Amino acid sequence: MPKAMLAETAQRVQRAMAWMRAPEFLVFLPAITLAGFWIGGEKMLILLAVGLPLLFAIIGQPLLAGQIGQGEEGSAVTRALALMDAILPLAAETGRTTACLVVQFDDLQAVLERHGRSALTEVITRATDRIRGALRVGDCVVNLQGGSVAVVLAPVRRLDLETMIQMGARLQEAVTAPIALGGAQLYITCSIGFCIGGRAPEPTGRSMLDAAQTASDEALRHGPAAIRAFSLDMAQKRAERDALRDSLEEALDKGDIRPHFQPQISTDTGEISGFEALARWNHPVRGCLTPSEFLPAVEGSDLSERLGEVMLFHALSALVGWDREGLKVPSVSVNFSSAELRNPRLPERIKWELDRFELKPDRLTIEILETVVASAENDVVVSNIAQLAGMGCGVDLDDFGTGHASIATIRRFAVRRLKIDRSFVTRVDQDREQQKMVSAIVSLAERLGLDTLAEGVETAAEHAMLSQLGCGHVQGYGFARPMPLDIATDWARRHANRQDRIPRIGARR
Ligand code: C2E
Ligand code: CA
Ligand code: CA
């Protein structure tokens, strides 16, 4: 068939599809059936009886979208895929294409924990309705498993990145308006990923949906309320992450993931005040991997807790080893993710580990990101941190200055030390603004009766300035990089010997 004819046919099909999607079409159904019987007799009647529902199953999706419940996900998705399969091959001829968006709501877990499952279902239903309301008639909206929503756009003439980002922002705006639920106002946000027709690895509905899902996962990781367009590079990164995730469990079991230790030094005495345990994966092929390379894979799996267990075990056994050697290491710091902090069994597990190593709780410092504490409405997180502090463990607020924790929150969580983020420490010796920030944090800490630790200290000059500004402890490449246990132990030994000989740099005010 010549191209022009094909394009014309496609346009006619589209016009017919658009007409058939209109609710008014239903009014004509009896007349169409009767006419079919007059023209083609019983055979035509049977054909219409079977053919029309089939036709609706494929192209009538948008008409039905409003009635799709979550239980029907499978067939609804099939229809959405069929819609894309029908539009994509004709895009070149018709000049019209489609796009697929996947909307994921940020932190549904929090809604579930605070309000229960039926509230969660209600929130998803209402948010889906709002998404539908923000789209044009003819666009197809489908609930996916796990609470996310897929949107397939009816064929459109012009679809570019800017249009899609604007559309994403419009959907986000619709979702963000408060949802009234049982007397409470609920606020949710969403992250959106999309793929424009022709940009997916293959010109199929399945490939488009997978691509939009990949972009949406990427948005969720950078959320809340992020928007990402699919790119092939993204797919490659995801494939690598998936491969890592697959080998993660084995790596944890085999002991390939262990902490490296970075010293923390007291500016008062110059002595070691602790070591921070930082996860490293000794990968058989890719070498030593840092958390930025594998933590995303951990977060996307259910292995957070397992990683936490491994890190705690190795950190505490290192501490016992240092004690045995007679090295003075007052405490070891371990980073805890928000997923771990949401586990109600966490304090019990930590107590059990401390008992097994016969260590007092004050030998362990729990590092919690300021952002996690600032947004911790979750009762379990609040109670876990309170229990750990109550037991006597130290609580450090990590990356302090980046997370907007209120003073009330800092007090409520019985924080012991503010860990001043590296962004305020870099060039603190030369930059007045940096000095003002550190000074402000140190005075705040002093007023609240808290200690301070500056991280990312790379030079002697930064160290000297931080001491002058009254910062209690320092940590950074200027002293040592994170090191495997044996090298960290050597370093501690040498540091103890040096301590007796080297004069202190600066002094705490
Ligand atoms: P963080 O807790 O803020 O750790 C400090 C990061 O800064 C570490 O990166 C450390 O190697 C790096 N660093 C230390 N001194 C300097 C310096 O002087 N200059 C510069 N440029 N960087 C410095 P790392 O080890 O790659 O860890 C990155 C993040 O991964 C950590 O940030 C922490 O949030 C997370 N993380 C590490 N281990 C664990 C773990 O066992 N569990 C969890 N949940 N998160 C972990
Ligand atoms: Ca940390
Ligand atoms: Ca930090």
PDB file of C-alpha atoms in Angstrom, residues 159-400:
ATOM      1  CA  LEU A 159       5.314  15.678  21.780  1.00  0.00           C
ATOM      2  CA  ASP A 160       8.631  17.000  22.981  1.00  0.00           C
ATOM      3  CA  LEU A 161      10.549  17.007  26.215  1.00  0.00           C
ATOM      4  CA  GLU A 162       9.230  20.391  27.292  1.00  0.00           C
ATOM      5  CA  THR A 163       5.588  19.448  26.694  1.00  0.00           C
ATOM      6  CA  MET A 164       6.071  16.252  28.665  1.00  0.00           C
ATOM      7  CA  ILE A 165       7.755  18.004  31.597  1.00  0.00           C
ATOM      8  CA  GLN A 166       4.918  20.525  31.680  1.00  0.00           C
ATOM      9  CA  MET A 167       2.409  17.689  31.644  1.00  0.00           C
ATOM     10  CA  GLY A 168       4.322  15.936  34.454  1.00  0.00           C
ATOM     11  CA  ALA A 169       4.262  19.135  36.510  1.00  0.00           C
ATOM     12  CA  ARG A 170       0.517  19.459  35.878  1.00  0.00           C
ATOM     13  CA  LEU A 171      -0.084  15.911  37.141  1.00  0.00           C
ATOM     14  CA  GLN A 172       2.091  16.575  40.184  1.00  0.00           C
ATOM     15  CA  GLU A 173       0.118  19.706  40.954  1.00  0.00           C
ATOM     16  CA  ALA A 174      -3.143  17.758  40.750  1.00  0.00           C
ATOM     17  CA  VAL A 175      -1.833  15.090  43.124  1.00  0.00           C
ATOM     18  CA  THR A 176      -0.324  17.522  45.631  1.00  0.00           C
ATOM     19  CA  ALA A 177      -3.595  19.214  46.645  1.00  0.00           C
ATOM     20  CA  PRO A 178      -4.550  17.982  50.150  1.00  0.00           C
ATOM     21  CA  ILE A 179      -6.672  14.854  50.390  1.00  0.00           C
ATOM     22  CA  ALA A 180      -9.279  14.965  53.155  1.00  0.00           C
ATOM     23  CA  LEU A 181      -9.485  11.614  54.876  1.00  0.00           C
ATOM     24  CA  GLY A 182     -11.418  10.873  58.055  1.00  0.00           C
ATOM     25  CA  GLY A 183     -11.032  14.419  59.374  1.00  0.00           C
ATOM     26  CA  ALA A 184      -7.314  14.580  58.514  1.00  0.00           C
ATOM     27  CA  GLN A 185      -5.685  16.374  55.614  1.00  0.00           C
ATOM     28  CA  LEU A 186      -3.205  14.155  53.792  1.00  0.00           C
ATOM     29  CA  TYR A 187      -0.488  15.571  51.600  1.00  0.00           C
ATOM     30  CA  ILE A 188       1.178  13.334  49.062  1.00  0.00           C
ATOM     31  CA  THR A 189       3.614  14.040  46.280  1.00  0.00           C
ATOM     32  CA  CYS A 190       4.578  11.961  43.303  1.00  0.00           C
ATOM     33  CA  SER A 191       7.587  11.303  41.108  1.00  0.00           C
ATOM     34  CA  ILE A 192       7.082  10.827  37.398  1.00  0.00           C
ATOM     35  CA  GLY A 193       9.048   9.091  34.657  1.00  0.00           C
ATOM     36  CA  PHE A 194       8.086   9.138  31.007  1.00  0.00           C
ATOM     37  CA  CYS A 195       9.076   7.824  27.628  1.00  0.00           C
ATOM     38  CA  ILE A 196       8.081   9.505  24.373  1.00  0.00           C
ATOM     39  CA  GLY A 197       7.150   7.236  21.441  1.00  0.00           C
ATOM     40  CA  GLY A 198      10.205   6.246  19.441  1.00  0.00           C
ATOM     41  CA  ARG A 199      12.609   6.764  22.343  1.00  0.00           C
ATOM     42  CA  ALA A 200      12.083   3.330  23.903  1.00  0.00           C
ATOM     43  CA  PRO A 201      14.594   0.576  23.029  1.00  0.00           C
ATOM     44  CA  GLU A 202      11.891  -1.110  20.915  1.00  0.00           C
ATOM     45  CA  PRO A 203       8.760   0.283  19.225  1.00  0.00           C
ATOM     46  CA  THR A 204       6.370  -1.770  21.360  1.00  0.00           C
ATOM     47  CA  GLY A 205       3.974  -0.978  24.151  1.00  0.00           C
ATOM     48  CA  ARG A 206       5.847  -3.252  26.551  1.00  0.00           C
ATOM     49  CA  SER A 207       9.146  -1.540  25.833  1.00  0.00           C
ATOM     50  CA  MET A 208       7.535   1.904  26.299  1.00  0.00           C
ATOM     51  CA  LEU A 209       6.002   0.922  29.639  1.00  0.00           C
ATOM     52  CA  ASP A 210       9.287  -0.597  30.866  1.00  0.00           C
ATOM     53  CA  ALA A 211      11.150   2.545  29.787  1.00  0.00           C
ATOM     54  CA  ALA A 212       8.685   4.837  31.570  1.00  0.00           C
ATOM     55  CA  GLN A 213       8.929   2.597  34.651  1.00  0.00           C
ATOM     56  CA  THR A 214      12.744   2.837  34.584  1.00  0.00           C
ATOM     57  CA  ALA A 215      12.542   6.637  34.316  1.00  0.00           C
ATOM     58  CA  SER A 216       9.974   6.708  37.112  1.00  0.00           C
ATOM     59  CA  ASP A 217      12.195   4.601  39.407  1.00  0.00           C
ATOM     60  CA  GLU A 218      15.024   7.012  38.682  1.00  0.00           C
ATOM     61  CA  ALA A 219      12.718   9.954  39.512  1.00  0.00           C
ATOM     62  CA  LEU A 220      11.640   8.258  42.748  1.00  0.00           C
ATOM     63  CA  ARG A 221      15.270   7.807  43.770  1.00  0.00           C
ATOM     64  CA  HIS A 222      15.820  11.534  43.284  1.00  0.00           C
ATOM     65  CA  GLY A 223      12.440  12.525  44.734  1.00  0.00           C
ATOM     66  CA  PRO A 224      10.304  13.728  46.257  1.00  0.00           C
ATOM     67  CA  ALA A 225       8.439  15.225  43.316  1.00  0.00           C
ATOM     68  CA  ALA A 226      11.071  14.579  40.651  1.00  0.00           C
ATOM     69  CA  ILE A 227      10.438  14.161  36.912  1.00  0.00           C
ATOM     70  CA  ARG A 228      12.725  12.145  34.634  1.00  0.00           C
ATOM     71  CA  ALA A 229      12.684  11.368  30.911  1.00  0.00           C
ATOM     72  CA  PHE A 230      13.813   7.935  29.806  1.00  0.00           C
ATOM     73  CA  SER A 231      17.227   7.669  28.166  1.00  0.00           C
ATOM     74  CA  LEU A 232      19.120   4.616  26.940  1.00  0.00           C
ATOM     75  CA  ASP A 233      21.918   5.477  29.360  1.00  0.00           C
ATOM     76  CA  MET A 234      19.379   5.155  32.169  1.00  0.00           C
ATOM     77  CA  ALA A 235      18.482   1.673  30.984  1.00  0.00           C
ATOM     78  CA  GLN A 236      22.154   0.683  30.992  1.00  0.00           C
ATOM     79  CA  LYS A 237      22.600   1.952  34.549  1.00  0.00           C
ATOM     80  CA  ARG A 238      19.497   0.106  35.644  1.00  0.00           C
ATOM     81  CA  ALA A 239      20.760  -3.119  34.086  1.00  0.00           C
ATOM     82  CA  GLU A 240      24.011  -2.712  36.019  1.00  0.00           C
ATOM     83  CA  ARG A 241      22.090  -2.023  39.220  1.00  0.00           C
ATOM     84  CA  ASP A 242      19.890  -5.069  38.660  1.00  0.00           C
ATOM     85  CA  ALA A 243      22.987  -7.215  38.105  1.00  0.00           C
ATOM     86  CA  LEU A 244      24.498  -5.859  41.327  1.00  0.00           C
ATOM     87  CA  ARG A 245      21.266  -6.467  43.193  1.00  0.00           C
ATOM     88  CA  ASP A 246      21.242 -10.065  42.025  1.00  0.00           C
ATOM     89  CA  SER A 247      24.718 -10.690  43.408  1.00  0.00           C
ATOM     90  CA  LEU A 248      24.216  -8.592  46.541  1.00  0.00           C
ATOM     91  CA  GLU A 249      22.825 -11.298  48.776  1.00  0.00           C
ATOM     92  CA  GLU A 250      25.644 -13.660  47.903  1.00  0.00           C
ATOM     93  CA  ALA A 251      28.206 -10.910  48.524  1.00  0.00           C
ATOM     94  CA  LEU A 252      26.735 -10.290  51.969  1.00  0.00           C
ATOM     95  CA  ASP A 253      26.795 -14.004  52.776  1.00  0.00           C
ATOM     96  CA  LYS A 254      30.337 -14.467  51.473  1.00  0.00           C
ATOM     97  CA  GLY A 255      31.625 -11.515  53.509  1.00  0.00           C
ATOM     98  CA  ASP A 256      32.540  -9.439  50.424  1.00  0.00           C
ATOM     99  CA  ILE A 257      30.812  -6.436  51.953  1.00  0.00           C
ATOM    100  CA  ARG A 258      32.631  -5.101  54.986  1.00  0.00           C
ATOM    101  CA  PRO A 259      33.325  -1.779  56.605  1.00  0.00           C
ATOM    102  CA  HIS A 260      36.331   0.399  56.024  1.00  0.00           C
ATOM    103  CA  PHE A 261      37.151   2.592  58.991  1.00  0.00           C
ATOM    104  CA  GLN A 262      37.854   6.321  59.008  1.00  0.00           C
ATOM    105  CA  PRO A 263      39.200   7.941  62.200  1.00  0.00           C
ATOM    106  CA  GLN A 264      37.556  10.812  64.037  1.00  0.00           C
ATOM    107  CA  ILE A 265      39.916  13.007  66.022  1.00  0.00           C
ATOM    108  CA  SER A 266      39.270  15.172  69.076  1.00  0.00           C
ATOM    109  CA  THR A 267      40.397  18.767  68.481  1.00  0.00           C
ATOM    110  CA  ASP A 268      40.952  19.094  72.231  1.00  0.00           C
ATOM    111  CA  THR A 269      43.355  16.234  72.738  1.00  0.00           C
ATOM    112  CA  GLY A 270      44.348  15.151  69.222  1.00  0.00           C
ATOM    113  CA  GLU A 271      43.405  11.617  70.228  1.00  0.00           C
ATOM    114  CA  ILE A 272      41.131   9.271  68.331  1.00  0.00           C
ATOM    115  CA  SER A 273      37.557   9.815  69.488  1.00  0.00           C
ATOM    116  CA  GLY A 274      36.169   7.085  67.256  1.00  0.00           C
ATOM    117  CA  PHE A 275      36.106   5.363  63.891  1.00  0.00           C
ATOM    118  CA  GLU A 276      33.275   5.597  61.394  1.00  0.00           C
ATOM    119  CA  ALA A 277      32.416   2.312  59.670  1.00  0.00           C
ATOM    120  CA  LEU A 278      31.777   2.912  55.937  1.00  0.00           C
ATOM    121  CA  ALA A 279      30.557   0.048  53.772  1.00  0.00           C
ATOM    122  CA  ARG A 280      32.771  -1.271  50.971  1.00  0.00           C
ATOM    123  CA  TRP A 281      32.040  -4.112  48.539  1.00  0.00           C
ATOM    124  CA  ASN A 282      35.077  -6.035  47.484  1.00  0.00           C
ATOM    125  CA  HIS A 283      33.600  -7.078  44.121  1.00  0.00           C
ATOM    126  CA  PRO A 284      35.345 -10.012  42.415  1.00  0.00           C
ATOM    127  CA  VAL A 285      35.225  -8.309  38.983  1.00  0.00           C
ATOM    128  CA  ARG A 286      34.702  -4.597  39.569  1.00  0.00           C
ATOM    129  CA  GLY A 287      37.081  -4.191  42.513  1.00  0.00           C
ATOM    130  CA  CYS A 288      36.335  -2.079  45.578  1.00  0.00           C
ATOM    131  CA  LEU A 289      32.888  -0.478  45.253  1.00  0.00           C
ATOM    132  CA  THR A 290      31.824   2.532  47.343  1.00  0.00           C
ATOM    133  CA  PRO A 291      28.302   2.976  48.734  1.00  0.00           C
ATOM    134  CA  SER A 292      27.247   5.321  45.928  1.00  0.00           C
ATOM    135  CA  GLU A 293      27.727   2.408  43.528  1.00  0.00           C
ATOM    136  CA  PHE A 294      25.785  -0.214  45.437  1.00  0.00           C
ATOM    137  CA  LEU A 295      23.561   1.460  48.058  1.00  0.00           C
ATOM    138  CA  PRO A 296      20.879   2.220  45.428  1.00  0.00           C
ATOM    139  CA  ALA A 297      20.710  -1.519  44.745  1.00  0.00           C
ATOM    140  CA  VAL A 298      20.462  -2.242  48.489  1.00  0.00           C
ATOM    141  CA  GLU A 299      17.684   0.304  48.877  1.00  0.00           C
ATOM    142  CA  GLY A 300      15.736  -1.244  46.039  1.00  0.00           C
ATOM    143  CA  SER A 301      15.889  -4.669  47.678  1.00  0.00           C
ATOM    144  CA  ASP A 302      14.941  -6.021  51.065  1.00  0.00           C
ATOM    145  CA  LEU A 303      18.584  -6.343  52.047  1.00  0.00           C
ATOM    146  CA  SER A 304      18.953  -3.059  53.980  1.00  0.00           C
ATOM    147  CA  GLU A 305      18.536  -4.852  57.266  1.00  0.00           C
ATOM    148  CA  ARG A 306      21.017  -7.544  56.302  1.00  0.00           C
ATOM    149  CA  LEU A 307      23.624  -4.910  55.337  1.00  0.00           C
ATOM    150  CA  GLY A 308      23.000  -3.176  58.675  1.00  0.00           C
ATOM    151  CA  GLU A 309      23.558  -6.449  60.543  1.00  0.00           C
ATOM    152  CA  VAL A 310      26.809  -7.134  58.688  1.00  0.00           C
ATOM    153  CA  MET A 311      28.107  -3.599  59.288  1.00  0.00           C
ATOM    154  CA  LEU A 312      27.198  -3.651  62.989  1.00  0.00           C
ATOM    155  CA  PHE A 313      28.771  -7.058  63.488  1.00  0.00           C
ATOM    156  CA  HIS A 314      32.087  -6.059  61.862  1.00  0.00           C
ATOM    157  CA  ALA A 315      32.143  -2.642  63.544  1.00  0.00           C
ATOM    158  CA  LEU A 316      31.661  -4.127  67.013  1.00  0.00           C
ATOM    159  CA  SER A 317      34.145  -6.939  66.443  1.00  0.00           C
ATOM    160  CA  ALA A 318      36.711  -4.346  65.286  1.00  0.00           C
ATOM    161  CA  LEU A 319      36.117  -2.422  68.511  1.00  0.00           C
ATOM    162  CA  VAL A 320      36.668  -5.546  70.592  1.00  0.00           C
ATOM    163  CA  GLY A 321      39.890  -6.209  68.614  1.00  0.00           C
ATOM    164  CA  TRP A 322      41.171  -2.673  69.298  1.00  0.00           C
ATOM    165  CA  ASP A 323      40.327  -3.052  73.000  1.00  0.00           C
ATOM    166  CA  ARG A 324      42.237  -6.309  73.062  1.00  0.00           C
ATOM    167  CA  GLU A 325      45.275  -4.589  71.513  1.00  0.00           C
ATOM    168  CA  GLY A 326      45.102  -1.874  74.154  1.00  0.00           C
ATOM    169  CA  LEU A 327      44.301   0.830  71.571  1.00  0.00           C
ATOM    170  CA  LYS A 328      42.188   3.728  72.861  1.00  0.00           C
ATOM    171  CA  VAL A 329      39.145   3.864  70.580  1.00  0.00           C
ATOM    172  CA  PRO A 330      36.210   5.205  72.615  1.00  0.00           C
ATOM    173  CA  SER A 331      33.509   4.454  70.067  1.00  0.00           C
ATOM    174  CA  VAL A 332      32.628   3.167  66.624  1.00  0.00           C
ATOM    175  CA  SER A 333      30.020   4.927  64.455  1.00  0.00           C
ATOM    176  CA  VAL A 334      27.634   3.023  62.197  1.00  0.00           C
ATOM    177  CA  ASN A 335      25.326   4.584  59.579  1.00  0.00           C
ATOM    178  CA  PHE A 336      21.657   3.569  59.772  1.00  0.00           C
ATOM    179  CA  SER A 337      19.323   3.966  56.827  1.00  0.00           C
ATOM    180  CA  SER A 338      15.733   5.120  57.222  1.00  0.00           C
ATOM    181  CA  ALA A 339      14.547   1.623  56.216  1.00  0.00           C
ATOM    182  CA  GLU A 340      16.495   0.125  59.137  1.00  0.00           C
ATOM    183  CA  LEU A 341      15.197   2.787  61.482  1.00  0.00           C
ATOM    184  CA  ARG A 342      11.641   1.850  60.560  1.00  0.00           C
ATOM    185  CA  ASN A 343      12.177  -1.654  61.899  1.00  0.00           C
ATOM    186  CA  PRO A 344      10.576  -1.962  65.368  1.00  0.00           C
ATOM    187  CA  ARG A 345      13.043  -4.742  66.270  1.00  0.00           C
ATOM    188  CA  LEU A 346      16.119  -2.527  65.730  1.00  0.00           C
ATOM    189  CA  PRO A 347      16.842  -1.528  69.380  1.00  0.00           C
ATOM    190  CA  GLU A 348      16.454  -5.129  70.505  1.00  0.00           C
ATOM    191  CA  ARG A 349      18.829  -6.337  67.771  1.00  0.00           C
ATOM    192  CA  ILE A 350      21.441  -3.713  68.664  1.00  0.00           C
ATOM    193  CA  LYS A 351      21.160  -4.545  72.364  1.00  0.00           C
ATOM    194  CA  TRP A 352      21.610  -8.203  71.580  1.00  0.00           C
ATOM    195  CA  GLU A 353      24.758  -7.519  69.509  1.00  0.00           C
ATOM    196  CA  LEU A 354      26.233  -5.240  72.205  1.00  0.00           C
ATOM    197  CA  ASP A 355      25.590  -7.918  74.843  1.00  0.00           C
ATOM    198  CA  ARG A 356      27.137 -10.618  72.691  1.00  0.00           C
ATOM    199  CA  PHE A 357      30.344  -8.567  72.358  1.00  0.00           C
ATOM    200  CA  GLU A 358      30.106  -7.503  76.021  1.00  0.00           C
ATOM    201  CA  LEU A 359      30.293  -3.832  75.037  1.00  0.00           C
ATOM    202  CA  LYS A 360      28.619  -0.924  76.823  1.00  0.00           C
ATOM    203  CA  PRO A 361      26.078   0.963  74.641  1.00  0.00           C
ATOM    204  CA  ASP A 362      28.121   4.181  74.797  1.00  0.00           C
ATOM    205  CA  ARG A 363      30.800   2.470  72.692  1.00  0.00           C
ATOM    206  CA  LEU A 364      28.395   2.589  69.717  1.00  0.00           C
ATOM    207  CA  THR A 365      27.363   5.754  67.882  1.00  0.00           C
ATOM    208  CA  ILE A 366      24.364   5.655  65.587  1.00  0.00           C
ATOM    209  CA  GLU A 367      24.714   8.000  62.594  1.00  0.00           C
ATOM    210  CA  ILE A 368      21.373   9.201  61.286  1.00  0.00           C
ATOM    211  CA  LEU A 369      20.977  11.591  58.377  1.00  0.00           C
ATOM    212  CA  GLU A 370      19.543  14.960  59.356  1.00  0.00           C
ATOM    213  CA  THR A 371      17.031  14.595  56.512  1.00  0.00           C
ATOM    214  CA  VAL A 372      15.720  11.339  58.012  1.00  0.00           C
ATOM    215  CA  VAL A 373      15.265  12.889  61.445  1.00  0.00           C
ATOM    216  CA  ALA A 374      13.749  16.088  59.994  1.00  0.00           C
ATOM    217  CA  SER A 375      11.045  14.146  58.178  1.00  0.00           C
ATOM    218  CA  ALA A 376      10.534  11.434  60.786  1.00  0.00           C
ATOM    219  CA  GLU A 377       6.816  11.477  61.455  1.00  0.00           C
ATOM    220  CA  ASN A 378       6.928   7.735  61.714  1.00  0.00           C
ATOM    221  CA  ASP A 379       6.297   6.641  65.298  1.00  0.00           C
ATOM    222  CA  VAL A 380       8.615   3.650  64.996  1.00  0.00           C
ATOM    223  CA  VAL A 381      11.565   5.819  63.893  1.00  0.00           C
ATOM    224  CA  VAL A 382      10.942   8.250  66.752  1.00  0.00           C
ATOM    225  CA  SER A 383      10.634   5.492  69.326  1.00  0.00           C
ATOM    226  CA  ASN A 384      13.686   3.576  67.985  1.00  0.00           C
ATOM    227  CA  ILE A 385      15.964   6.591  68.218  1.00  0.00           C
ATOM    228  CA  ALA A 386      14.619   7.418  71.693  1.00  0.00           C
ATOM    229  CA  GLN A 387      15.197   3.824  72.852  1.00  0.00           C
ATOM    230  CA  LEU A 388      18.744   3.729  71.478  1.00  0.00           C
ATOM    231  CA  ALA A 389      19.608   7.068  73.079  1.00  0.00           C
ATOM    232  CA  GLY A 390      17.940   5.853  76.295  1.00  0.00           C
ATOM    233  CA  MET A 391      20.135   2.734  76.262  1.00  0.00           C
ATOM    234  CA  GLY A 392      23.187   5.017  76.150  1.00  0.00           C
ATOM    235  CA  CYS A 393      24.174   4.793  72.457  1.00  0.00           C
ATOM    236  CA  GLY A 394      25.447   8.032  70.951  1.00  0.00           C
ATOM    237  CA  VAL A 395      23.300   9.631  68.260  1.00  0.00           C
ATOM    238  CA  ASP A 396      25.075  11.726  65.591  1.00  0.00           C
ATOM    239  CA  LEU A 397      23.081  13.864  63.155  1.00  0.00           C
ATOM    240  CA  ASP A 398      24.866  13.200  59.865  1.00  0.00           C
ATOM    241  CA  ASP A 399      25.220  15.777  57.054  1.00  0.00           C
ATOM    242  CA  PHE A 400      24.016  18.432  59.487  1.00  0.00           C
TER     243      PHE A 400
END
